[in-house]
Coordinates of C-alpha atoms and ligand atoms in Angstrom, one line a residue:
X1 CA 0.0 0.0 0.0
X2 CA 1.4 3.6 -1.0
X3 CA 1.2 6.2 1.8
X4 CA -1.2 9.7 0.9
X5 CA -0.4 12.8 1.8
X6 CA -1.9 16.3 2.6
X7 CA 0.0 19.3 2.8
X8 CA -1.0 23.1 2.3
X9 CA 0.3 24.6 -0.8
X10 CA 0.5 28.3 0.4
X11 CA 1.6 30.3 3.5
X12 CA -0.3 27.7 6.1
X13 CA -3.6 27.7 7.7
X14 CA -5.1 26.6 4.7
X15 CA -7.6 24.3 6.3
X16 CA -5.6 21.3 6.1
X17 CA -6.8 20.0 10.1
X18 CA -10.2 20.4 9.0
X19 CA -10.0 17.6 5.4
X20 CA -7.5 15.8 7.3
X21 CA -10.6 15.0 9.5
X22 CA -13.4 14.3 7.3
X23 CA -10.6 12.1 5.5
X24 CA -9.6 10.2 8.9
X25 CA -12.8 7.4 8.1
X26 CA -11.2 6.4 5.0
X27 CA -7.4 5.8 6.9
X28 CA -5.8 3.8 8.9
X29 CA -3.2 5.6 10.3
X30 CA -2.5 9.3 10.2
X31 CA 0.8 10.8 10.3
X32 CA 2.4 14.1 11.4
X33 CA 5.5 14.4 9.7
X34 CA 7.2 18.1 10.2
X35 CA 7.1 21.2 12.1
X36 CA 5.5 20.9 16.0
X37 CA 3.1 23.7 17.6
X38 CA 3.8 26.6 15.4
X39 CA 1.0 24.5 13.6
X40 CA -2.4 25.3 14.6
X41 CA -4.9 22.8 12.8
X42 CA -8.6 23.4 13.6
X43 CA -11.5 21.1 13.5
X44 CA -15.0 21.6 13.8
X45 CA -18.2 19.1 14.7
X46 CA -21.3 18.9 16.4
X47 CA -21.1 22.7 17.7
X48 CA -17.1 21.4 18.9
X49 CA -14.0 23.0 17.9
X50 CA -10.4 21.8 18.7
X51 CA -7.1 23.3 17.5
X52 CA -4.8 20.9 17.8
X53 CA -0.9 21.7 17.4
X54 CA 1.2 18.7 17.6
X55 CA -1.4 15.6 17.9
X56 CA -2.4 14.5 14.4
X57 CA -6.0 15.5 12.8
X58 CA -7.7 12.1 13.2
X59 CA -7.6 11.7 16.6
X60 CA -11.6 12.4 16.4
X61 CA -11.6 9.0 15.2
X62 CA -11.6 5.7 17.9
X63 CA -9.9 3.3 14.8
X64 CA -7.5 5.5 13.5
X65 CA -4.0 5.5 14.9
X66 CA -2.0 8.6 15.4
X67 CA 1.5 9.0 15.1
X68 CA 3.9 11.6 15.6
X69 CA 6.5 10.7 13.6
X70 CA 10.6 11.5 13.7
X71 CA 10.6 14.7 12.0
X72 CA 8.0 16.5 14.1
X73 CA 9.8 18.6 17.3
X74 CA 7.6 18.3 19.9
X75 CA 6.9 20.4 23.5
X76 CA 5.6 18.2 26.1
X77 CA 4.0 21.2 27.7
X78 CA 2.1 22.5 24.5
X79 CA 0.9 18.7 24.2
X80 CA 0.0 18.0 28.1
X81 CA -2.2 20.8 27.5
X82 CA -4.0 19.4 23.9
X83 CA -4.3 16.2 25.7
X84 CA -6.2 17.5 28.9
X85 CA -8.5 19.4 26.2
X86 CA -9.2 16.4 24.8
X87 CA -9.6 14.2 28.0
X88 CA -12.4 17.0 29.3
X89 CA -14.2 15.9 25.8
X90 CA -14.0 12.6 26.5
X91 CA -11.9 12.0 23.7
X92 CA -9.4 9.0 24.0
X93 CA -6.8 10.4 22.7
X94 CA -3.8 8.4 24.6
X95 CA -4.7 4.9 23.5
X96 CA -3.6 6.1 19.8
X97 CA -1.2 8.5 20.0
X98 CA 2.0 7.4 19.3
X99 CA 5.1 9.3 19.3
X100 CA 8.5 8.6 16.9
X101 CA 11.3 8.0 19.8
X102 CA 13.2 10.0 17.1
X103 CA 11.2 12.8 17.4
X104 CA 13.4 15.8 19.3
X105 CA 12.2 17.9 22.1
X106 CA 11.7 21.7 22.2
X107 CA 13.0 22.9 25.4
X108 CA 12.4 26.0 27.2
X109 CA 15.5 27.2 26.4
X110 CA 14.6 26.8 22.6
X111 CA 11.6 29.2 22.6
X112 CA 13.7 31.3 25.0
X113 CA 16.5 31.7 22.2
X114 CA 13.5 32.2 19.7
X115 CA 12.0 35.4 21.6
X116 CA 16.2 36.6 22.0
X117 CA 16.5 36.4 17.8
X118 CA 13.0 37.8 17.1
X119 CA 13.9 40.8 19.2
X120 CA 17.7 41.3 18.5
X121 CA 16.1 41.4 14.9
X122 CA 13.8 44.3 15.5
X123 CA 11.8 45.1 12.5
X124 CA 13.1 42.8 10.3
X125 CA 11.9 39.7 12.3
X126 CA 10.3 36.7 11.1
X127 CA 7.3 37.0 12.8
X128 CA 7.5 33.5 14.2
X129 CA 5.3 31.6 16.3
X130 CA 7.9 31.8 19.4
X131 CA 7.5 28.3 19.9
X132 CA 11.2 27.5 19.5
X133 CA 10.8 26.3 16.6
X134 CA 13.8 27.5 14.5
X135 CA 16.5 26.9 18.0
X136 CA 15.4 23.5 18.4
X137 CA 16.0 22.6 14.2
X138 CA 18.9 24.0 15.0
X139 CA 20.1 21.7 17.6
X140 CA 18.5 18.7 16.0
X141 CA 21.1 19.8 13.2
X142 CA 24.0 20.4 15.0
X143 CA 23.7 17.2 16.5
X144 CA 23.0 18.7 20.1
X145 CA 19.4 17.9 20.3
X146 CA 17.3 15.8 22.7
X147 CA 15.0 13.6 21.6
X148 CA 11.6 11.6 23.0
X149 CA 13.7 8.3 23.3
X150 CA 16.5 10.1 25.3
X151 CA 14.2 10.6 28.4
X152 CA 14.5 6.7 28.8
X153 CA 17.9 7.0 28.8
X154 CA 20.9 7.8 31.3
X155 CA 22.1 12.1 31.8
X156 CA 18.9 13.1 30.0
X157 CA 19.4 15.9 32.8
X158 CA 22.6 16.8 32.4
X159 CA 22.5 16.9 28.8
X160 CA 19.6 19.1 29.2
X161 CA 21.5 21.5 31.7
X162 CA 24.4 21.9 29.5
X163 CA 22.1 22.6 26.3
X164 CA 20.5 24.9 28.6
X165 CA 23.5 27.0 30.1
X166 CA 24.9 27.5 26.6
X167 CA 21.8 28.8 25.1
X168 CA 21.6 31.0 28.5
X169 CA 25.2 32.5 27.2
X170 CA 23.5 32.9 23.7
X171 CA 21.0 35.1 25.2
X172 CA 23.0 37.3 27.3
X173 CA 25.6 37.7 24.3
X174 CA 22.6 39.0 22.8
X175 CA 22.3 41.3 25.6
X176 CA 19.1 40.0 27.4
X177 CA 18.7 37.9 30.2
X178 CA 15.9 35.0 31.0
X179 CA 13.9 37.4 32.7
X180 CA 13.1 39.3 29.9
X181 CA 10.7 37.2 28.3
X182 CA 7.3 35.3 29.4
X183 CA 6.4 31.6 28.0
X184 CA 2.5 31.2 28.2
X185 CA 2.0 34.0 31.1
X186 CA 5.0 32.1 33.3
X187 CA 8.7 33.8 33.9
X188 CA 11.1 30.9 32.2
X189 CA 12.2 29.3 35.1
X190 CA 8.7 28.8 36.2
X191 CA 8.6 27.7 32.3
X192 CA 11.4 25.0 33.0
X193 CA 9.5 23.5 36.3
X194 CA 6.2 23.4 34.6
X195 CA 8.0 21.8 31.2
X196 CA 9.5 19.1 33.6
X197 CA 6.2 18.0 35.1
X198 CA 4.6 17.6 31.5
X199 CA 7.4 15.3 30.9
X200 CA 5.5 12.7 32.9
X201 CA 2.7 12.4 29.4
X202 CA 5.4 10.3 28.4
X203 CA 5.0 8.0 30.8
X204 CA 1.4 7.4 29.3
X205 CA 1.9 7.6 25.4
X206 CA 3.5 5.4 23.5
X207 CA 6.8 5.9 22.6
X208 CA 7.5 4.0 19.0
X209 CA 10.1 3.4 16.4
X210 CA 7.2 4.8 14.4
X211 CA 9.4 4.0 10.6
X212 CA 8.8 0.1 11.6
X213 CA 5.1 0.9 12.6
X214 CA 4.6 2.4 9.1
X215 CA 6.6 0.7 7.1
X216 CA 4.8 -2.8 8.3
X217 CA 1.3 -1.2 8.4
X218 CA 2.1 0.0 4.4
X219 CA 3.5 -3.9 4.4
X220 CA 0.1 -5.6 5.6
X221 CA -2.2 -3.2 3.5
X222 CA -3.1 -0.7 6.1
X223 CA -4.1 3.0 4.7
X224 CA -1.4 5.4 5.6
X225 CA -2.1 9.6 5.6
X226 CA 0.9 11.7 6.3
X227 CA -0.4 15.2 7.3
X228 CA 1.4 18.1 6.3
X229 CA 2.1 21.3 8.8
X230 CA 2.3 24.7 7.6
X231 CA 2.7 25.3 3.5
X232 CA 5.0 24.7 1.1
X233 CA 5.8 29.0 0.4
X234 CA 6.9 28.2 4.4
X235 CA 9.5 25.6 3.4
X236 CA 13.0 25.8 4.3
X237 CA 14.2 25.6 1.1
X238 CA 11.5 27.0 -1.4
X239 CA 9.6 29.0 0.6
X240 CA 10.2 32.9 0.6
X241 CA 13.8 32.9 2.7
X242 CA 14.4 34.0 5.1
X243 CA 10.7 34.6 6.0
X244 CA 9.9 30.8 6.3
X245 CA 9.9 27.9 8.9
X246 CA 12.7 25.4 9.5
X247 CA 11.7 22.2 8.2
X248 CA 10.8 21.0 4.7
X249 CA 7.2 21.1 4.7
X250 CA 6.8 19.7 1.2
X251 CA 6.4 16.1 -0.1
X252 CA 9.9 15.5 0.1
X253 CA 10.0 15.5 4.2
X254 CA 7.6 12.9 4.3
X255 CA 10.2 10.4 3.5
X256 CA 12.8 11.9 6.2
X257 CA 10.0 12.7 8.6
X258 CA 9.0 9.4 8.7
X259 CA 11.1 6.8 7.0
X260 CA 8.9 6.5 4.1
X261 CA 10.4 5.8 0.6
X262 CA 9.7 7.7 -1.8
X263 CA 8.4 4.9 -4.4
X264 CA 5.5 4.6 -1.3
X265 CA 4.4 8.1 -2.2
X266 CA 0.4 7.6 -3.6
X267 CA -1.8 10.9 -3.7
X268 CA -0.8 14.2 -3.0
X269 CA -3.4 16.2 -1.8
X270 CA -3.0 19.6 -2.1
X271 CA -5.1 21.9 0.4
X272 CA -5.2 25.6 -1.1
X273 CA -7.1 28.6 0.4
X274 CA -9.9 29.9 -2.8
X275 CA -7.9 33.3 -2.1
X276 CA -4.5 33.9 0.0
X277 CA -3.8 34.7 3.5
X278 CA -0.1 34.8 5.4
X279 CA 0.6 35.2 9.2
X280 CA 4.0 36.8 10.0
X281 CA 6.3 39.0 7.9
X282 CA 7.2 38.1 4.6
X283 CA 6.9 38.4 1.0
X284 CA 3.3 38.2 -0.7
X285 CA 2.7 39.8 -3.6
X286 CA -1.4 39.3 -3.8
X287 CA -1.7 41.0 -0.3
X288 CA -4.8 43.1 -0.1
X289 CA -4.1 46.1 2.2
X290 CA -7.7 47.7 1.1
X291 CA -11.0 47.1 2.5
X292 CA -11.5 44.1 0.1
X293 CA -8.6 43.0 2.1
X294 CA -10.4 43.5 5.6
X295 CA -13.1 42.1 4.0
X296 CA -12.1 38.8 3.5
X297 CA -10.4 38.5 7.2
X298 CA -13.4 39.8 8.2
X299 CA -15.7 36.7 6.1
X300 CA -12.9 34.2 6.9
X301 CA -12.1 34.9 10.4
X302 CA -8.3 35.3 9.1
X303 CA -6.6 35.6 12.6
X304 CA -4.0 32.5 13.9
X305 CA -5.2 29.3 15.2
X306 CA -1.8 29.4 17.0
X307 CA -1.1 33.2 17.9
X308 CA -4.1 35.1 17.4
X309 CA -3.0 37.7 14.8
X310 CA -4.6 38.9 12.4
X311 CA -3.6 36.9 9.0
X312 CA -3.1 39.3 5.9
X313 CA -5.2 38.3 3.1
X314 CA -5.1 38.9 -0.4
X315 CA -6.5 37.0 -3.9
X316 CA -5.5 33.3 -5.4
X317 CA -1.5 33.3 -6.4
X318 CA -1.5 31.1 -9.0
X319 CA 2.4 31.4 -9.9
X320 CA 2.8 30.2 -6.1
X321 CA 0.1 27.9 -6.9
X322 CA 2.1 26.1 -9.5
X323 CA 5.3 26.3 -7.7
X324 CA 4.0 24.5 -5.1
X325 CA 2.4 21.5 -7.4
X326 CA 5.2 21.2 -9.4
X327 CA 7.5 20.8 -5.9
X328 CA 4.9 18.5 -4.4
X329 CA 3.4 16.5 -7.3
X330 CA 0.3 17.3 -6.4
X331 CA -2.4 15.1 -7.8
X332 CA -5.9 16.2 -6.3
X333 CA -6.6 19.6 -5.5
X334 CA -8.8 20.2 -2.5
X335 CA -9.7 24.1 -2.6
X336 CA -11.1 25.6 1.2
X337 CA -12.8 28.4 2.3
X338 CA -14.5 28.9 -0.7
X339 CA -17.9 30.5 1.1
X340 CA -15.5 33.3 2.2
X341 CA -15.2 34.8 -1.6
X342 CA -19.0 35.3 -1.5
X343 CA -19.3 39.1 -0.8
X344 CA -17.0 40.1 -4.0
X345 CA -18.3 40.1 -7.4
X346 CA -15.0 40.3 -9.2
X347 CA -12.2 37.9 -8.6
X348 CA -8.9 38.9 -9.2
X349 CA -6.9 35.9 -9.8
X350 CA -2.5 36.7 -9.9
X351 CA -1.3 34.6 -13.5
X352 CA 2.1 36.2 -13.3
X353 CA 4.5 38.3 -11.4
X354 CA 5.8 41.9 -13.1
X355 CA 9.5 42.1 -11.7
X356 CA 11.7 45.3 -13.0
X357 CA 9.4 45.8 -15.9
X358 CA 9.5 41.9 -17.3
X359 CA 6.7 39.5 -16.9
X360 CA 7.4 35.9 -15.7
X361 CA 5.0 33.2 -14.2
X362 CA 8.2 31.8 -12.1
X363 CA 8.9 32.5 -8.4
X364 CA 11.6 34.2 -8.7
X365 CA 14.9 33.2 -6.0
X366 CA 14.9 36.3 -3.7
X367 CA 10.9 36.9 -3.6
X368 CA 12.2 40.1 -0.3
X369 CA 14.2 42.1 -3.2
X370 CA 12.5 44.7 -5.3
X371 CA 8.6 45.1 -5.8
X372 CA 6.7 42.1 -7.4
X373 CA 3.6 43.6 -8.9
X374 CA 0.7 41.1 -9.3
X375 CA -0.5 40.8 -13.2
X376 CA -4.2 39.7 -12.5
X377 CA -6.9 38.6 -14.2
X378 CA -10.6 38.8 -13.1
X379 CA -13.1 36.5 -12.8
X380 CA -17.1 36.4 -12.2
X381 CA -17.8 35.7 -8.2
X382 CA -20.5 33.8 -7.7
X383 CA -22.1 36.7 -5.0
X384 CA -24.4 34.4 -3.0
X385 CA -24.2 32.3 0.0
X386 CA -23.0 29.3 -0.7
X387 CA -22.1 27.4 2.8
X388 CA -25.0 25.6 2.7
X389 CA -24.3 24.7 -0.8
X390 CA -25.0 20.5 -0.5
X391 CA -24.1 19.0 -3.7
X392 CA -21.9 20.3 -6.2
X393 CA -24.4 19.5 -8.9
X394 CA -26.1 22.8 -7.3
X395 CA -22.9 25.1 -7.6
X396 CA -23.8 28.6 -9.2
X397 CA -22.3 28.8 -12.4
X398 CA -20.2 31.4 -11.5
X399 CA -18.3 29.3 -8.9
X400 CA -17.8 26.4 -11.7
X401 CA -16.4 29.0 -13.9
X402 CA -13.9 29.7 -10.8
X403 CA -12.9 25.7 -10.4
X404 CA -12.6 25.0 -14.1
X405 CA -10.1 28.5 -14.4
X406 CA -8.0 27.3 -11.6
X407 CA -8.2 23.2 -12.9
X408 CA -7.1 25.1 -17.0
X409 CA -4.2 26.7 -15.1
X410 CA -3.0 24.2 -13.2
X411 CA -3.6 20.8 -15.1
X412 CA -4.7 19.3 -11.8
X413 CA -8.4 18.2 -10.5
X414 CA -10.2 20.3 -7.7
X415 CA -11.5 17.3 -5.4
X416 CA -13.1 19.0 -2.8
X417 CA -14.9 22.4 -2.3
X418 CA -15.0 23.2 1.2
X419 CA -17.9 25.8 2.1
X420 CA -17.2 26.6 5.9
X421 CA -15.6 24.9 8.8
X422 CA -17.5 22.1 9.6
X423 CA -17.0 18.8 8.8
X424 CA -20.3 18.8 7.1
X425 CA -19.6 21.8 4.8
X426 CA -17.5 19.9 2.6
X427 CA -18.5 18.8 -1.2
X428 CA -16.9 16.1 -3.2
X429 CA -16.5 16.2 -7.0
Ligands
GDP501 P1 -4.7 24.6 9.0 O1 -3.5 25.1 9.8 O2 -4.3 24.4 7.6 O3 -5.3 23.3 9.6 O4 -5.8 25.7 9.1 P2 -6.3 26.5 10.3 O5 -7.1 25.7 11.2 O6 -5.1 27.2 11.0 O7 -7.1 27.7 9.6 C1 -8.2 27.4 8.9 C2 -9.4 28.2 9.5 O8 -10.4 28.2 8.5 C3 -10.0 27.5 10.7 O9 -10.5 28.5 11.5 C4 -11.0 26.6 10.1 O10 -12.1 26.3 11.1 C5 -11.6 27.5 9.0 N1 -12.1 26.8 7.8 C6 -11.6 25.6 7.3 N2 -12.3 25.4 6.1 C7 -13.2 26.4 6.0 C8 -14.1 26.7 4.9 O11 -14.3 26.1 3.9 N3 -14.8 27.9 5.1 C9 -14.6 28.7 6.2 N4 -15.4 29.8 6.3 N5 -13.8 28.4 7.2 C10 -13.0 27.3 7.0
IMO502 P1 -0.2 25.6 10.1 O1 0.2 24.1 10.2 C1 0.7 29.7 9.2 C2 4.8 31.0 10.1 C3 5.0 32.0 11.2 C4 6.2 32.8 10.7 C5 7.0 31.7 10.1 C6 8.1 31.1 11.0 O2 -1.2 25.9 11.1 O3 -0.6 25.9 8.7 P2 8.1 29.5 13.1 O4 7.3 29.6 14.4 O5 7.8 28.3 12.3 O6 9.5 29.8 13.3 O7 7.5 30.8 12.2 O8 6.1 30.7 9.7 N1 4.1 29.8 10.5 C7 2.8 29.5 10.1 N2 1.9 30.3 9.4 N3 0.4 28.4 9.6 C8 1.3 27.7 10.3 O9 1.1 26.4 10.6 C9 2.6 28.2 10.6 N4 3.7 27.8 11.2 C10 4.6 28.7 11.1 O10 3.8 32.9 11.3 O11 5.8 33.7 9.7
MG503 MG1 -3.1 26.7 11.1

């Protein structure tokens, strides 16, 4: 059996926790693969909604199994805190949860260094999540890291001190001190002590050599879903760099994230947002910053799962669009939030990029130099509700006209439609 994955094409939050979950009946197993809680996947059902950071999307199913897998970074305190949300919904979440021994741990000390480099960097910060994200790549890298399987073992603490004191140093080179900075409302060393206590969800999950688990489920037939975090403009390598996260969040870091060869690759699914948003600072040449802008993060309730801000928002990229395919082979579209265009009668829709006066439908290597102007074309919108939409055999032509453009450009099927956050709001073709 080949393994499917699901990954968001753009700059995250495209509503990939939300198909990963209507997906889950049809799956055996579903896999994080990349990033930890700067993710912030969101699921909605029955009046109930989760956001869920480092536990995968199906774990609102009692068959499927769950596995974070080696290339995820993980917080123990970020995830004792999912898992009691879960556990006062009566959702039982431990039972199949299973975490890659390989996977590395973000330590206080990591999101501690992350707040130090955002603010030495002033106005030209990232705009990351503050999760340590970034610090603990960085260690994993240098081969300094700790990882889920080390708490098992012998000096976990004084390998932890030591990691600890030198990114202390880091700091005050930097001219701050601990103090300075606040993790979740607590000073860091009441950070650290809380941190240590949420160790103890280890003693309850179980810790796996998760590329055996997969490898033999694939093996015996099972149905496999890696799910992607953040979006493939984020990645380390193609995304807009320096503004990105620090893992590949493309196809490719399925098979490093979780031991996967690549020949076991089946469907790609790539999730896509009918318009654009991005969280953070960055490149994005579609950005709205007029009211039809505040419009649509007004509609689409465009402010982060993980961090609250408000997400910028602007119209479909389709030259990031096809970067993304091409890096991910994408073979099914699934195109979200599609309810949200409803206000606008026009659609603009970005075909190329206008850099120095010359046209080009490429992404071009340093997407932070020089103005990209957007060349757009416009569309029909479809300018009626559509979120209770039930069958796409009912779809206003208008929004057909939309699909089939996108489909013409692209070469690639649109799947799914999604029409609002539910699970329920979510039309096949
Ligand atoms: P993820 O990180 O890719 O899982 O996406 P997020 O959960 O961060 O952000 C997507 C947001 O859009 C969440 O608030 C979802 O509940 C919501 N959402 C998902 N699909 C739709 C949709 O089709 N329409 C609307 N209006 N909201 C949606
Ligand atoms: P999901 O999985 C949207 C962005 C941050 C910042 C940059 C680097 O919910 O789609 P980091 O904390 O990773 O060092 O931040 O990446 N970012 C996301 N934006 N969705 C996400 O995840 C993101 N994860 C990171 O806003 O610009
Ligand atoms: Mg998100």
């Amino acid at each position: 059996m080949n393994i499917d994955v699901l990954l968001g094409l753009q700059w995250g939050d495209e509503g990939k926790g939300k198909i990963v979950d209507v997906l889950t009946p049809r799956y055996d197993i579903i896999a994080r693969f990349q990033g930890g809680p700067n993710a912030g996947h969101t699921i909605i059902f029955e009046g109930k909604k989760f956001v869920l950071h480092t536990i995968p999307s199906g774990i609102f199913s009692d068959k499927a199994k769950n596995i974070v897998g080696n290339g995820v970074i993980l917080d123990p305190f970020i995830m004792q805190k999912e898992l009691e949300n879960l556990d006062s919904y009566d959702i039982p979440a431990r039972e199949n949860l299973f975490i890659s021994r390989k996977a590395h741990l973000i330590t206080p000390s990591h999101r501690l260094l992350d707040a130090t480099y955002e603010k030495a960097k002033g106005k030209d910060k990232i705009g990351s999540t503050l999760k340590g994200i970034g610090p603990a790549y960085t260690d994993k890298i240098a081969r300094l890291g700790l990882r889920t399987g080390d708490l098992h073992e012998g000096g976990f603490r004084g390998r932890y001190d030591e990691l600890r004191d030198k990114h202390l140093r880091i700091v005050r080179a930097h001219g701050y001190k601990a103090e300075d900075f606040k993790f979740d409302g607590l000073s860091f060393f009441d950070y650290e002590e809380a941190w240590f206590k949420a160790l103890k969800i280890f003693d309850e999950l179980q810790l796996v050599n998760s590329e055996y688990l997969i490898n033999k489920a694939l093996d015996e037939g099972k149905k496999v879903l890696a799910e992607g975090a953040q979006g493939s403009m984020l990645d380390i390598d193609f995304g807009t760099y320096p503004f990105v996260t620090s893992s590949n969040t493309i196809c490719a870091g399925v098979c490093s994230g979780l031991g996967v060869p690549p020949q076991k690759v089946g469907e790609v699914f790539g999730v896509f947002k009918a318009y654009c948003t991005r969280v953070g600072s960055g490149p994005f040449p579609s950005e709205l910053l007029d009211e039809n802008g505040n419009l649509m993060r007004e509609t689409g309730h465009e402010f982060g799962s993980t961090t609250g801000r408000p997400r910028r928002c602007g119209w479909l990229d389709l030259v990031a669009l096809n970067y993304s395919i091409m890096l991910n082979g994408v073979t099914q579209l699934f195109m979200m939030k599609t309810d949200v265009l409803s206000p606008f009668s026009e659609l603009d829709v970005c075909m190329a990029y206008e850099i120095d006066g010359k046209k080009t439908d490429e992404v071009p290597y340093d997407m932070t130099a020089g103005d990209i102007n957007p060349v757009y074309t416009s569309l029909k919108g479809w300018n009626q509700q559509i979120d209770k939409l039930q069958s796409m055999d009912l779809a206003p032509a208008t929004l057909n006209s939309y699909i089939q453009y996108i489909e013409k450009e692209t070469g690639i099927p649109i799947k799914i439609v999604s029409v609002g956050p539910d699970r329920k709001q979510t039309l096949f073709r």
